[in-house]
């Protein structure tokens, strides 16, 4: 009994929101706004549930017998401290913002720096590990884009054909990007229609 | 049966499980009567009163008036002893039926138990000698036993005879000595002629059961069993009609029967058997005489069956020459002497003319013991051992190799990291003083469009900033957007920030603060006039991703009303001075989306841009997201884009003029050049290795 009710609600709400995009009826717009508000609240609650689930996982890893993961203890303690500070100081507090950005921002930036080093190492090892023409073409094209992006080729003025080459490369990029986006759009449209028509029921749980 | 040697004391062959010693009792000549179990008969004879004997004789005389009293007593005593042999005779008849059935199916001569079983056939000449096992020796019995018991012993050797008597008595219980009626003689004369032609394939046709009741069938078969034994008495007392019948049937008998059967057997075909059943049992002396006479009769039959006599007038057939060539040589054909096997041991010991084992219809043997050892070659054994060793090694955990310093790749990785860090630090420390300073790629059309959209923006209007990037991309996004934000501050625009990323509002605040600091460094007057706290407002975080963007596009105040921090601070966001007069998304004069992923830019373009009512939407993206957002730029859904650090430098060049070199751009340049150089170096090194390897191979080094 629960599954048919959920399917009926999902399909009805989906059709209402979709109709709000095409029909400029005030009542329909109002109804669409209310439904979207509910969805946003539910999304926020879902994020909170996800956080609690994450804490539970680390709690189980910490409380299980045998090997205990002490990093889980660090995570739980950090979560409790941040949550308490956020509730007590509010997220708009300057010190609270500074404390968060002073930890999160350098960590994520360092990860990207390590990624840069790894990519450089992979560029060196690419051809020795894959001895084929595709690897050679990939390395040469990457080197060409790096040189073009650095602007050092402008040092020699405007070489004949360079502008045309840049235009061709941009066309390749544009064509590839547009093809990917069209594919994604068609896939999203298909999935959306299947959900609205009740053929796919990811909300059944 | 299998021909293999076995220990002398073994009773059963260890290979084929055949019995090596017969089950029949040992010849009575070697075993005393007390051990054979016949002593009780002697005791019984001794203690039975004479009146009882007379009574028995009288009863027999009454039941069989044709028999003399002495013969009737012997007949009765034979019945007393013949119960067990009679049963054996019945069993023998059943076996004979089964053998005939098998022979009929396979087209082979029927199995003759009288020929294969010792004692089943009584040769006239061999009877006096120590015959095969199971035959009682008359000499031994004559010395110790009375005459009537000797007769019993002789009858015990011939169980079929007694059964024949019983069957005959059942068929014609009375008037055994009477003359055969005329109708029976005529019937026998008719039957003898056609049956003789069938005897070649079915020599014992007369033994076929009449398909009536089982008792009668067994009785009739039992009557046929002791053909040779009864032949003695049959010849001795056979009437004239029987002799005439035998002489008439003899020329028409088959050759196979004449060769294999004895004289008595030849005479004891269907009419003879019936005659035996009708005639009274003879004495031993009379049997001897009758046997000899029957043997002479068989010789006459054999002589009459010679084909030359019958085919005298026919010319011999002439085979074609090619058929003669196909004919196997005479030496290759097995001779009759070779086929005749006389086993030296086993239950058939001493019997001549038996069928060889290889020609038996149903070879019966127990499969010998097969060896359990696997018959494998040496190569297979080696391969099996190798496979077993592989399995054992797979099951054993291998110890991790001891780390001996940094591996070669770790050293290479470390060198690359040090080169990158050193070059970037050197470029930052050197500032704009580098050989490549001032070299910028040509500003793309998207950057120029972006610049023109910002320049066309009126002073003091509300601008919405969508901060949609992660902290890891904060440096790239900050340098890409800093020039734009400084320009917007110079235009005294009101800036409102919103984000669908939880940490977005904090990054937006830092970004605005960094832009204000940059403006203060470049144009302190403009920075002084621009009060960041009053001219900028944060709308906070929008939970729900694309859904919240749709709601924000429809009702922005409701969508951002869930932000608790704004309410707890005591001042609703939409009442901030920076958002004065703004209640809808379309009230913003410009929307700038700062994103490091194309999905976020796509969501803003698809969900919010339609609600802007003509207000431009500009993109400031990371280098990785720019290629997938270019189609929206080309389609006009976005009016301008700055991609990464290069886009920021291009905007700076457009707004402030070329020639300005920044340390960060120099560090970015060095990093790109080093990456390109490493990739090319790796490819060239591998190409050099391949060339050297081929040269060595061509020179024969490798």
XYZ file of C-alpha atoms in Angstrom, chain A residues 21 26 29-30 32-33 36-41 43-44 87 90-92 97-98 100-101 104-105 108-109 112 116-117 120-121 123-125 127-129 131 139-140 143 146-152 154-155 170 173-174 176-178 180-181 184, chain B residues 409 412-413 416-417 420 435-436 439-442 470-474 503 506-507 509-510 543-544 547-548 550-551 554-555 558 562 565 568-569 598 602 607 627-628 630-632 634-635 665 668-669 672-673 675-676 678-680 682-683 686 693:
118
model
C 7.728 25.763 -16.221
C -0.534 32.120 -10.561
C 3.193 28.885 -9.717
C 2.249 29.150 -6.069
C 5.094 24.848 -7.535
C 6.865 27.184 -5.123
C 9.946 23.249 -4.101
C 10.150 24.700 -0.602
C 9.249 21.345 0.835
C 11.854 19.709 -1.315
C 14.510 22.134 -0.098
C 13.619 21.462 3.531
C 17.109 18.171 1.269
C 18.439 19.997 4.310
C 25.555 26.573 17.604
C 26.546 31.060 14.979
C 27.989 30.480 11.500
C 28.107 34.199 10.868
C 34.565 31.505 9.863
C 38.274 31.988 10.316
C 36.886 26.808 9.422
C 38.746 28.388 6.528
C 39.659 23.416 5.314
C 41.088 25.750 2.731
C 42.127 21.161 0.033
C 44.641 23.431 -1.635
C 45.432 20.027 -5.422
C 49.764 18.825 -9.811
C 52.958 16.970 -8.892
C 53.652 16.032 -13.888
C 55.108 12.668 -12.902
C 53.398 13.021 -17.954
C 56.958 11.811 -17.662
C 56.012 8.148 -17.255
C 55.177 7.130 -22.893
C 57.451 4.570 -21.181
C 54.431 2.814 -19.708
C 54.313 2.535 -25.872
C 51.726 13.933 -24.668
C 52.361 16.127 -27.690
C 52.567 19.986 -24.296
C 50.563 24.086 -22.083
C 52.761 26.184 -24.318
C 49.775 27.966 -25.769
C 48.324 28.605 -22.325
C 51.553 29.962 -20.952
C 51.708 32.569 -23.682
C 55.377 32.009 -24.424
C 53.590 35.094 -28.352
C 57.208 35.903 -27.739
C 38.987 25.754 -29.892
C 37.014 21.800 -27.652
C 33.674 23.409 -28.412
C 33.458 17.961 -27.838
C 31.932 19.931 -24.994
C 28.686 20.443 -26.846
C 28.905 15.831 -24.056
C 26.300 18.329 -22.901
C 23.818 14.549 -20.728
C 60.108 6.050 -9.197
C 61.804 10.628 -9.798
C 58.619 11.815 -8.148
C 59.729 16.526 -10.063
C 58.068 17.913 -6.941
C 57.919 22.463 -9.436
C 62.224 36.504 -19.201
C 58.599 35.689 -19.928
C 53.839 37.439 -22.352
C 50.124 36.721 -22.260
C 48.011 34.707 -24.573
C 45.647 36.608 -26.724
C 35.386 24.415 -3.270
C 38.146 25.747 -1.029
C 40.771 23.864 -3.039
C 40.102 26.089 -6.033
C 39.982 29.240 -3.973
C 31.361 26.792 2.779
C 32.670 32.049 3.872
C 34.642 31.840 0.615
C 33.340 36.848 2.161
C 37.035 36.089 1.810
C 20.427 23.693 0.526
C 19.012 21.358 -2.067
C 15.983 22.519 -6.474
C 16.932 25.416 -4.294
C 14.761 26.957 -8.924
C 13.117 28.190 -5.794
C 11.120 32.105 -8.283
C 11.091 33.523 -4.770
C 11.642 32.731 0.654
C 15.884 29.447 6.017
C 22.510 32.915 10.909
C 20.014 35.192 14.601
C 22.184 38.184 13.765
C 30.563 22.887 -15.085
C 25.006 24.666 -15.970
C 17.482 27.422 -13.606
C 35.627 23.702 -22.046
C 32.210 22.327 -21.089
C 31.868 27.225 -23.728
C 28.801 25.884 -25.573
C 26.527 27.969 -23.317
C 28.437 30.231 -27.838
C 24.658 29.786 -27.627
C 51.231 34.746 -13.545
C 51.891 29.851 -13.467
C 53.935 30.180 -16.620
C 53.266 25.085 -17.352
C 56.629 25.153 -19.083
C 55.206 20.302 -17.115
C 55.526 20.488 -20.883
C 58.925 16.934 -18.414
C 56.377 15.301 -20.696
C 58.514 15.851 -23.768
C 59.936 11.493 -20.893
C 58.795 10.801 -24.422
C 61.719 6.453 -24.122
C 67.458 -1.288 -27.985
